[in-house]
Amino acid sequence: MYQATIKEAIEFEGIGLHTGEYSKIRLHPDDSYNGVRFFIKGEYIPANYKYVVNTRYSTDLGKGDKIIKTVEHLMAVLYALGIDNLVIEVLEGWEVPAMDGSGYLFYKNLKELIQKLDREKEVFEIKAPIAVKNCTAKIEALPCSRFIAEYVGSVEGLYKDYRVRFKGNAKELVFARTFCYDYQVETLRKAGLAKGGSLENAVVFGKDGKVYNSEGLRSKDEPIRHKLLDLIGDLSLLGKHIKGRIISYYGGHSLNYDFIKYLAGL
Ligand code: ZN
């Protein structure tokens, strides 16, 4: 399996989900084998777990006083498409644009631009079963001949212990939008988060499974697929292609981060 970059530069712009500020990024081809790097106000921030500065409601990277928020959906699309060398220049704002709350627009535009490079991917192989837990969730890793990721989760009022699986087809994941429950909106706003969130870029559920968005869900399991998208985006911060089967039971960004740190320490 070879590393890849993109054939030409491409821009994405829009409001940031949490900052609510307009943001614009330009993805540049890069064949220097330095992985995916953000470039913000004169500083390179590698898309690597070592630069994670926040995992509450989003995965944010930072170095010194420079921060780039909510990298996970773009990172998941890059990982799923096998694009592992890029410079992502942050032209305005300090968050990856939310787009429609999913990875779809990144995927749609990037899938045509993949440029193979001459070097093999660096692989991280899961050699023995591993589990990392916190009080409510668990991530397991099992040896496997390829990368498989699974998420088991629930949506209040709809289903419990619902499992979705990614075996390499990005299309099955990228459409899934960010979601939250109506009773969380006030807490999020009070924490200074979700300032850019709306029914344009997030699905909002009621406790009884009610969907506030007039267009409804894109698939019955859209929120679980989104959690899987988040997991893959966070796993990409290991900076290597994972050979193994990863299964998250109710995990979120914080446990994903603990899990990557655990892997990196093996
Ligand atoms: Zn997400």
PDB file of C-alpha atoms and ligand atoms in Angstrom:
ATOM      1  CA  MET A   1       0.000   0.000   0.000  1.00  0.00           C
ATOM      2  CA  TYR A   2       1.492   3.310  -1.115  1.00  0.00           C
ATOM      3  CA  GLN A   3       1.313   6.766   0.427  1.00  0.00           C
ATOM      4  CA  ALA A   4      -0.667   9.439  -1.392  1.00  0.00           C
ATOM      5  CA  THR A   5      -1.173  13.177  -1.637  1.00  0.00           C
ATOM      6  CA  ILE A   6      -3.468  15.224  -3.922  1.00  0.00           C
ATOM      7  CA  LYS A   7      -2.893  16.351  -7.523  1.00  0.00           C
ATOM      8  CA  GLU A   8      -3.695  20.025  -6.995  1.00  0.00           C
ATOM      9  CA  ALA A   9      -4.628  22.490  -4.266  1.00  0.00           C
ATOM     10  CA  ILE A  10      -8.272  22.751  -3.206  1.00  0.00           C
ATOM     11  CA  GLU A  11     -10.109  25.059  -0.804  1.00  0.00           C
ATOM     12  CA  PHE A  12     -13.001  24.540   1.578  1.00  0.00           C
ATOM     13  CA  GLU A  13     -14.788  27.306   3.416  1.00  0.00           C
ATOM     14  CA  GLY A  14     -17.728  27.871   5.690  1.00  0.00           C
ATOM     15  CA  ILE A  15     -18.709  28.391   9.259  1.00  0.00           C
ATOM     16  CA  GLY A  16     -16.952  26.507  12.086  1.00  0.00           C
ATOM     17  CA  LEU A  17     -19.294  24.256  14.108  1.00  0.00           C
ATOM     18  CA  HIS A  18     -17.988  25.333  17.514  1.00  0.00           C
ATOM     19  CA  THR A  19     -16.411  28.757  16.948  1.00  0.00           C
ATOM     20  CA  GLY A  20     -19.265  29.963  14.749  1.00  0.00           C
ATOM     21  CA  GLU A  21     -16.640  31.920  12.813  1.00  0.00           C
ATOM     22  CA  TYR A  22     -16.101  31.876   9.064  1.00  0.00           C
ATOM     23  CA  SER A  23     -13.159  29.713   8.180  1.00  0.00           C
ATOM     24  CA  LYS A  24     -11.274  28.870   5.037  1.00  0.00           C
ATOM     25  CA  ILE A  25      -8.652  26.199   4.465  1.00  0.00           C
ATOM     26  CA  ARG A  26      -6.507  25.369   1.433  1.00  0.00           C
ATOM     27  CA  LEU A  27      -5.187  21.831   1.018  1.00  0.00           C
ATOM     28  CA  HIS A  28      -1.834  21.740  -0.785  1.00  0.00           C
ATOM     29  CA  PRO A  29      -0.177  18.698  -2.389  1.00  0.00           C
ATOM     30  CA  ASP A  30       2.918  17.650  -0.450  1.00  0.00           C
ATOM     31  CA  ASP A  31       5.433  14.943  -1.341  1.00  0.00           C
ATOM     32  CA  SER A  32       7.888  15.594   1.481  1.00  0.00           C
ATOM     33  CA  TYR A  33       6.634  12.570   3.478  1.00  0.00           C
ATOM     34  CA  ASN A  34       5.850  14.660   6.522  1.00  0.00           C
ATOM     35  CA  GLY A  35       2.325  13.316   6.845  1.00  0.00           C
ATOM     36  CA  VAL A  36      -0.688  15.607   7.102  1.00  0.00           C
ATOM     37  CA  ARG A  37       0.183  18.993   8.610  1.00  0.00           C
ATOM     38  CA  PHE A  38      -1.874  22.072   9.335  1.00  0.00           C
ATOM     39  CA  PHE A  39      -0.205  25.420   8.651  1.00  0.00           C
ATOM     40  CA  ILE A  40      -1.676  28.257  10.685  1.00  0.00           C
ATOM     41  CA  LYS A  41      -0.223  31.747  11.076  1.00  0.00           C
ATOM     42  CA  GLY A  42       3.324  30.696  10.207  1.00  0.00           C
ATOM     43  CA  GLU A  43       3.310  27.511  12.312  1.00  0.00           C
ATOM     44  CA  TYR A  44       3.091  23.874  11.202  1.00  0.00           C
ATOM     45  CA  ILE A  45       0.943  21.679  13.437  1.00  0.00           C
ATOM     46  CA  PRO A  46       1.242  17.986  12.533  1.00  0.00           C
ATOM     47  CA  ALA A  47      -2.033  16.046  12.429  1.00  0.00           C
ATOM     48  CA  ASN A  48      -0.695  13.823  15.163  1.00  0.00           C
ATOM     49  CA  TYR A  49      -1.945  12.803  18.610  1.00  0.00           C
ATOM     50  CA  LYS A  50       1.066  14.567  20.171  1.00  0.00           C
ATOM     51  CA  TYR A  51      -0.562  17.892  19.290  1.00  0.00           C
ATOM     52  CA  VAL A  52      -4.056  17.165  20.621  1.00  0.00           C
ATOM     53  CA  VAL A  53      -5.075  19.974  23.004  1.00  0.00           C
ATOM     54  CA  ASN A  54      -8.785  19.228  23.478  1.00  0.00           C
ATOM     55  CA  THR A  55     -11.133  16.255  23.091  1.00  0.00           C
ATOM     56  CA  ARG A  56     -14.312  17.710  24.571  1.00  0.00           C
ATOM     57  CA  TYR A  57     -17.013  17.677  21.835  1.00  0.00           C
ATOM     58  CA  SER A  58     -14.315  17.868  19.120  1.00  0.00           C
ATOM     59  CA  THR A  59     -10.687  16.963  18.538  1.00  0.00           C
ATOM     60  CA  ASP A  60      -8.512  20.062  18.441  1.00  0.00           C
ATOM     61  CA  LEU A  61      -4.820  20.380  17.668  1.00  0.00           C
ATOM     62  CA  GLY A  62      -2.511  23.101  18.893  1.00  0.00           C
ATOM     63  CA  LYS A  63       1.039  24.307  19.256  1.00  0.00           C
ATOM     64  CA  GLY A  64       1.910  27.348  21.356  1.00  0.00           C
ATOM     65  CA  ASP A  65      -0.938  29.812  20.941  1.00  0.00           C
ATOM     66  CA  LYS A  66      -2.064  28.413  17.574  1.00  0.00           C
ATOM     67  CA  ILE A  67      -5.115  26.139  17.591  1.00  0.00           C
ATOM     68  CA  ILE A  68      -7.082  24.353  14.898  1.00  0.00           C
ATOM     69  CA  LYS A  69     -10.411  22.976  16.097  1.00  0.00           C
ATOM     70  CA  THR A  70     -12.578  20.072  14.961  1.00  0.00           C
ATOM     71  CA  VAL A  71     -10.157  18.262  12.677  1.00  0.00           C
ATOM     72  CA  GLU A  72     -11.827  14.835  12.919  1.00  0.00           C
ATOM     73  CA  HIS A  73     -14.237  14.778   9.960  1.00  0.00           C
ATOM     74  CA  LEU A  74     -11.679  16.009   7.425  1.00  0.00           C
ATOM     75  CA  MET A  75      -9.061  13.675   8.935  1.00  0.00           C
ATOM     76  CA  ALA A  76     -11.448  10.707   8.688  1.00  0.00           C
ATOM     77  CA  VAL A  77     -12.052  11.386   4.995  1.00  0.00           C
ATOM     78  CA  LEU A  78      -8.304  11.682   4.330  1.00  0.00           C
ATOM     79  CA  TYR A  79      -7.648   8.410   6.172  1.00  0.00           C
ATOM     80  CA  ALA A  80     -10.490   6.592   4.416  1.00  0.00           C
ATOM     81  CA  LEU A  81      -9.229   7.807   1.016  1.00  0.00           C
ATOM     82  CA  GLY A  82      -5.634   6.905   1.889  1.00  0.00           C
ATOM     83  CA  ILE A  83      -4.375  10.513   1.558  1.00  0.00           C
ATOM     84  CA  ASP A  84      -1.556  10.786   4.065  1.00  0.00           C
ATOM     85  CA  ASN A  85       0.610  13.697   2.907  1.00  0.00           C
ATOM     86  CA  LEU A  86      -0.803  17.215   2.760  1.00  0.00           C
ATOM     87  CA  VAL A  87      -0.334  20.740   4.004  1.00  0.00           C
ATOM     88  CA  ILE A  88      -3.648  22.205   5.176  1.00  0.00           C
ATOM     89  CA  GLU A  89      -3.199  25.945   5.229  1.00  0.00           C
ATOM     90  CA  VAL A  90      -5.643  27.751   7.500  1.00  0.00           C
ATOM     91  CA  LEU A  91      -6.414  31.004   5.682  1.00  0.00           C
ATOM     92  CA  GLU A  92      -9.208  32.305   7.914  1.00  0.00           C
ATOM     93  CA  GLY A  93     -10.643  31.300  11.258  1.00  0.00           C
ATOM     94  CA  TRP A  94      -9.281  28.578  13.531  1.00  0.00           C
ATOM     95  CA  GLU A  95     -11.554  25.621  12.894  1.00  0.00           C
ATOM     96  CA  VAL A  96     -12.085  23.213  10.006  1.00  0.00           C
ATOM     97  CA  PRO A  97     -15.301  24.377   8.268  1.00  0.00           C
ATOM     98  CA  ALA A  98     -18.330  22.330   9.347  1.00  0.00           C
ATOM     99  CA  MET A  99     -19.716  22.095   5.786  1.00  0.00           C
ATOM    100  CA  ASP A 100     -22.983  20.094   6.121  1.00  0.00           C
ATOM    101  CA  GLY A 101     -21.838  18.490   9.398  1.00  0.00           C
ATOM    102  CA  SER A 102     -20.497  15.400   7.631  1.00  0.00           C
ATOM    103  CA  GLY A 103     -17.417  14.540   5.593  1.00  0.00           C
ATOM    104  CA  TYR A 104     -19.350  14.350   2.334  1.00  0.00           C
ATOM    105  CA  LEU A 105     -18.101  17.507   0.611  1.00  0.00           C
ATOM    106  CA  PHE A 106     -14.488  16.762   1.535  1.00  0.00           C
ATOM    107  CA  TYR A 107     -14.915  13.245   0.152  1.00  0.00           C
ATOM    108  CA  LYS A 108     -16.693  14.298  -3.044  1.00  0.00           C
ATOM    109  CA  ASN A 109     -13.979  16.790  -3.974  1.00  0.00           C
ATOM    110  CA  LEU A 110     -10.927  14.879  -2.775  1.00  0.00           C
ATOM    111  CA  LYS A 111     -11.671  11.453  -4.211  1.00  0.00           C
ATOM    112  CA  GLU A 112     -10.892  12.726  -7.729  1.00  0.00           C
ATOM    113  CA  LEU A 113      -7.597  14.296  -6.659  1.00  0.00           C
ATOM    114  CA  ILE A 114      -5.726  11.347  -5.141  1.00  0.00           C
ATOM    115  CA  GLN A 115      -2.096  11.209  -6.262  1.00  0.00           C
ATOM    116  CA  LYS A 116      -0.095   8.090  -5.390  1.00  0.00           C
ATOM    117  CA  LEU A 117       3.430   8.588  -4.088  1.00  0.00           C
ATOM    118  CA  ASP A 118       6.444   6.276  -4.387  1.00  0.00           C
ATOM    119  CA  ARG A 119       6.822   5.292  -0.769  1.00  0.00           C
ATOM    120  CA  GLU A 120       4.991   2.510   1.099  1.00  0.00           C
ATOM    121  CA  LYS A 121       2.675   3.513   3.911  1.00  0.00           C
ATOM    122  CA  GLU A 122       3.933   3.210   7.445  1.00  0.00           C
ATOM    123  CA  VAL A 123       1.870   0.493   9.081  1.00  0.00           C
ATOM    124  CA  PHE A 124       0.973   0.005  12.726  1.00  0.00           C
ATOM    125  CA  GLU A 125       0.053  -3.615  13.262  1.00  0.00           C
ATOM    126  CA  ILE A 126      -2.151  -4.815  16.118  1.00  0.00           C
ATOM    127  CA  LYS A 127      -0.335  -7.971  17.181  1.00  0.00           C
ATOM    128  CA  ALA A 128      -2.406  -9.026  20.194  1.00  0.00           C
ATOM    129  CA  PRO A 129      -5.855  -8.149  21.604  1.00  0.00           C
ATOM    130  CA  ILE A 130      -5.961  -4.856  23.495  1.00  0.00           C
ATOM    131  CA  ALA A 131      -8.729  -3.024  25.364  1.00  0.00           C
ATOM    132  CA  VAL A 132      -8.771   0.521  26.689  1.00  0.00           C
ATOM    133  CA  LYS A 133     -11.694   1.564  28.890  1.00  0.00           C
ATOM    134  CA  ASN A 134     -13.155   4.429  30.838  1.00  0.00           C
ATOM    135  CA  CYS A 135     -16.217   4.348  33.090  1.00  0.00           C
ATOM    136  CA  THR A 136     -18.779   4.281  30.276  1.00  0.00           C
ATOM    137  CA  ALA A 137     -16.994   3.056  27.171  1.00  0.00           C
ATOM    138  CA  LYS A 138     -14.435   0.671  25.763  1.00  0.00           C
ATOM    139  CA  ILE A 139     -12.264   0.364  22.663  1.00  0.00           C
ATOM    140  CA  GLU A 140     -10.913  -3.022  21.656  1.00  0.00           C
ATOM    141  CA  ALA A 141      -8.271  -3.824  19.074  1.00  0.00           C
ATOM    142  CA  LEU A 142      -7.809  -7.253  17.543  1.00  0.00           C
ATOM    143  CA  PRO A 143      -5.267  -8.589  15.048  1.00  0.00           C
ATOM    144  CA  CYS A 144      -6.606  -8.571  11.475  1.00  0.00           C
ATOM    145  CA  SER A 145      -5.035  -8.692   8.013  1.00  0.00           C
ATOM    146  CA  ARG A 146      -6.461  -5.237   7.153  1.00  0.00           C
ATOM    147  CA  PHE A 147      -8.017  -2.141   8.723  1.00  0.00           C
ATOM    148  CA  ILE A 148     -11.559  -2.610   9.961  1.00  0.00           C
ATOM    149  CA  ALA A 149     -13.314  -0.199  12.327  1.00  0.00           C
ATOM    150  CA  GLU A 150     -16.593  -0.767  14.124  1.00  0.00           C
ATOM    151  CA  TYR A 151     -18.778   1.300  16.382  1.00  0.00           C
ATOM    152  CA  VAL A 152     -21.447   0.071  18.740  1.00  0.00           C
ATOM    153  CA  GLY A 153     -23.731   2.771  20.103  1.00  0.00           C
ATOM    154  CA  SER A 154     -27.240   3.958  20.768  1.00  0.00           C
ATOM    155  CA  VAL A 155     -29.639   6.778  20.027  1.00  0.00           C
ATOM    156  CA  GLU A 156     -32.064   7.558  22.831  1.00  0.00           C
ATOM    157  CA  GLY A 157     -35.551   6.460  21.920  1.00  0.00           C
ATOM    158  CA  LEU A 158     -34.418   4.736  18.706  1.00  0.00           C
ATOM    159  CA  TYR A 159     -32.047   1.834  19.315  1.00  0.00           C
ATOM    160  CA  LYS A 160     -29.391   0.416  21.612  1.00  0.00           C
ATOM    161  CA  ASP A 161     -26.146  -1.483  20.933  1.00  0.00           C
ATOM    162  CA  TYR A 162     -26.415  -0.781  17.208  1.00  0.00           C
ATOM    163  CA  ARG A 163     -23.276  -1.834  15.315  1.00  0.00           C
ATOM    164  CA  VAL A 164     -21.819  -0.362  12.135  1.00  0.00           C
ATOM    165  CA  ARG A 165     -18.649  -1.448  10.385  1.00  0.00           C
ATOM    166  CA  PHE A 166     -16.128   0.193   8.040  1.00  0.00           C
ATOM    167  CA  LYS A 167     -14.171  -2.125   5.788  1.00  0.00           C
ATOM    168  CA  GLY A 168     -12.735   0.422   3.372  1.00  0.00           C
ATOM    169  CA  ASN A 169     -15.674   2.006   1.529  1.00  0.00           C
ATOM    170  CA  ALA A 170     -15.569   5.691   2.508  1.00  0.00           C
ATOM    171  CA  LYS A 171     -18.923   6.298   0.841  1.00  0.00           C
ATOM    172  CA  GLU A 172     -20.677   4.349   3.595  1.00  0.00           C
ATOM    173  CA  LEU A 173     -19.496   6.795   6.258  1.00  0.00           C
ATOM    174  CA  VAL A 174     -18.870  10.237   4.872  1.00  0.00           C
ATOM    175  CA  PHE A 175     -22.523  11.291   4.546  1.00  0.00           C
ATOM    176  CA  ALA A 176     -23.216  10.925   8.269  1.00  0.00           C
ATOM    177  CA  ARG A 177     -23.755  14.239  10.059  1.00  0.00           C
ATOM    178  CA  THR A 178     -22.840  15.451  13.521  1.00  0.00           C
ATOM    179  CA  PHE A 179     -25.701  15.127  15.983  1.00  0.00           C
ATOM    180  CA  CYS A 180     -26.786  16.104  19.457  1.00  0.00           C
ATOM    181  CA  TYR A 181     -29.886  15.992  21.650  1.00  0.00           C
ATOM    182  CA  ASP A 182     -32.153  18.970  22.181  1.00  0.00           C
ATOM    183  CA  TYR A 183     -31.412  19.017  25.935  1.00  0.00           C
ATOM    184  CA  GLN A 184     -27.665  19.352  25.199  1.00  0.00           C
ATOM    185  CA  VAL A 185     -27.935  22.500  23.102  1.00  0.00           C
ATOM    186  CA  GLU A 186     -28.103  24.864  26.058  1.00  0.00           C
ATOM    187  CA  THR A 187     -25.170  23.179  27.852  1.00  0.00           C
ATOM    188  CA  LEU A 188     -23.083  23.361  24.686  1.00  0.00           C
ATOM    189  CA  ARG A 189     -23.861  27.027  24.131  1.00  0.00           C
ATOM    190  CA  LYS A 190     -23.137  27.832  27.772  1.00  0.00           C
ATOM    191  CA  ALA A 191     -19.738  26.147  27.373  1.00  0.00           C
ATOM    192  CA  GLY A 192     -19.101  28.488  24.433  1.00  0.00           C
ATOM    193  CA  LEU A 193     -19.441  25.584  21.983  1.00  0.00           C
ATOM    194  CA  ALA A 194     -21.637  24.787  18.981  1.00  0.00           C
ATOM    195  CA  LYS A 195     -21.876  28.514  18.172  1.00  0.00           C
ATOM    196  CA  GLY A 196     -21.997  27.638  14.469  1.00  0.00           C
ATOM    197  CA  GLY A 197     -24.289  24.656  14.961  1.00  0.00           C
ATOM    198  CA  SER A 198     -27.695  24.646  13.292  1.00  0.00           C
ATOM    199  CA  LEU A 199     -30.065  22.262  11.550  1.00  0.00           C
ATOM    200  CA  GLU A 200     -28.006  23.029   8.413  1.00  0.00           C
ATOM    201  CA  ASN A 201     -24.977  21.176   9.802  1.00  0.00           C
ATOM    202  CA  ALA A 202     -26.218  18.938  12.617  1.00  0.00           C
ATOM    203  CA  VAL A 203     -28.977  16.497  13.368  1.00  0.00           C
ATOM    204  CA  VAL A 204     -30.871  17.321  16.556  1.00  0.00           C
ATOM    205  CA  PHE A 205     -32.748  14.541  18.362  1.00  0.00           C
ATOM    206  CA  GLY A 206     -35.339  14.643  21.076  1.00  0.00           C
ATOM    207  CA  LYS A 207     -35.161  12.050  23.883  1.00  0.00           C
ATOM    208  CA  ASP A 208     -37.976  10.069  22.286  1.00  0.00           C
ATOM    209  CA  GLY A 209     -36.091   9.654  19.001  1.00  0.00           C
ATOM    210  CA  LYS A 210     -37.786  12.650  17.382  1.00  0.00           C
ATOM    211  CA  VAL A 211     -35.670  14.287  14.643  1.00  0.00           C
ATOM    212  CA  TYR A 212     -35.956  18.091  14.472  1.00  0.00           C
ATOM    213  CA  ASN A 213     -34.505  18.336  10.959  1.00  0.00           C
ATOM    214  CA  SER A 214     -37.364  18.518   8.458  1.00  0.00           C
ATOM    215  CA  GLU A 215     -35.450  16.381   5.934  1.00  0.00           C
ATOM    216  CA  GLY A 216     -35.072  13.578   8.512  1.00  0.00           C
ATOM    217  CA  LEU A 217     -32.109  11.218   8.704  1.00  0.00           C
ATOM    218  CA  ARG A 218     -29.926  10.261   5.742  1.00  0.00           C
ATOM    219  CA  SER A 219     -29.989   6.667   6.996  1.00  0.00           C
ATOM    220  CA  LYS A 220     -31.509   5.012  10.047  1.00  0.00           C
ATOM    221  CA  ASP A 221     -28.031   4.515  11.512  1.00  0.00           C
ATOM    222  CA  GLU A 222     -26.631   7.921  10.495  1.00  0.00           C
ATOM    223  CA  PRO A 223     -25.615   8.956  14.041  1.00  0.00           C
ATOM    224  CA  ILE A 224     -23.781   5.664  14.669  1.00  0.00           C
ATOM    225  CA  ARG A 225     -22.028   6.042  11.327  1.00  0.00           C
ATOM    226  CA  HIS A 226     -21.023   9.539  12.413  1.00  0.00           C
ATOM    227  CA  LYS A 227     -19.496   8.155  15.605  1.00  0.00           C
ATOM    228  CA  LEU A 228     -17.540   5.737  13.430  1.00  0.00           C
ATOM    229  CA  LEU A 229     -16.395   8.649  11.251  1.00  0.00           C
ATOM    230  CA  ASP A 230     -15.196  10.456  14.396  1.00  0.00           C
ATOM    231  CA  LEU A 231     -13.360   7.316  15.553  1.00  0.00           C
ATOM    232  CA  ILE A 232     -11.529   6.944  12.234  1.00  0.00           C
ATOM    233  CA  GLY A 233     -10.605  10.643  12.182  1.00  0.00           C
ATOM    234  CA  ASP A 234      -9.148  10.356  15.665  1.00  0.00           C
ATOM    235  CA  LEU A 235      -7.347   7.084  14.859  1.00  0.00           C
ATOM    236  CA  SER A 236      -5.680   8.804  11.892  1.00  0.00           C
ATOM    237  CA  LEU A 237      -3.790  10.944  14.408  1.00  0.00           C
ATOM    238  CA  LEU A 238      -1.593   7.939  15.100  1.00  0.00           C
ATOM    239  CA  GLY A 239       0.057   8.997  11.828  1.00  0.00           C
ATOM    240  CA  LYS A 240       0.208   5.442  10.479  1.00  0.00           C
ATOM    241  CA  HIS A 241      -2.045   3.053   8.623  1.00  0.00           C
ATOM    242  CA  ILE A 242      -3.533   0.659  11.163  1.00  0.00           C
ATOM    243  CA  LYS A 243      -3.576  -3.038  10.362  1.00  0.00           C
ATOM    244  CA  GLY A 244      -6.108  -4.448  12.775  1.00  0.00           C
ATOM    245  CA  ARG A 245      -9.755  -4.477  13.778  1.00  0.00           C
ATOM    246  CA  ILE A 246     -10.794  -1.652  16.099  1.00  0.00           C
ATOM    247  CA  ILE A 247     -14.146  -1.812  17.891  1.00  0.00           C
ATOM    248  CA  SER A 248     -15.470   1.078  19.935  1.00  0.00           C
ATOM    249  CA  TYR A 249     -18.321   0.502  22.368  1.00  0.00           C
ATOM    250  CA  TYR A 250     -19.840   3.902  23.128  1.00  0.00           C
ATOM    251  CA  GLY A 251     -16.476   5.693  22.858  1.00  0.00           C
ATOM    252  CA  GLY A 252     -15.956   9.374  22.110  1.00  0.00           C
ATOM    253  CA  HIS A 253     -13.049  11.699  21.352  1.00  0.00           C
ATOM    254  CA  SER A 254     -11.478  11.446  24.817  1.00  0.00           C
ATOM    255  CA  LEU A 255     -11.367   7.658  24.853  1.00  0.00           C
ATOM    256  CA  ASN A 256     -10.215   7.634  21.213  1.00  0.00           C
ATOM    257  CA  TYR A 257      -7.328   9.849  22.290  1.00  0.00           C
ATOM    258  CA  ASP A 258      -6.483   7.599  25.277  1.00  0.00           C
ATOM    259  CA  PHE A 259      -6.562   4.625  22.942  1.00  0.00           C
ATOM    260  CA  ILE A 260      -4.129   6.169  20.424  1.00  0.00           C
ATOM    261  CA  LYS A 261      -1.754   7.153  23.211  1.00  0.00           C
ATOM    262  CA  TYR A 262      -1.899   3.582  24.460  1.00  0.00           C
ATOM    263  CA  LEU A 263      -1.126   2.206  20.977  1.00  0.00           C
ATOM    264  CA  ALA A 264       1.716   4.664  20.504  1.00  0.00           C
ATOM    265  CA  GLY A 265       3.223   3.536  23.797  1.00  0.00           C
ATOM    266  CA  LEU A 266       3.253  -0.186  22.855  1.00  0.00           C
TER     267      LEU A 266
HETATM  268 ZN    ZN B   1     -18.079  14.359  14.570  1.00  0.00          ZN
END
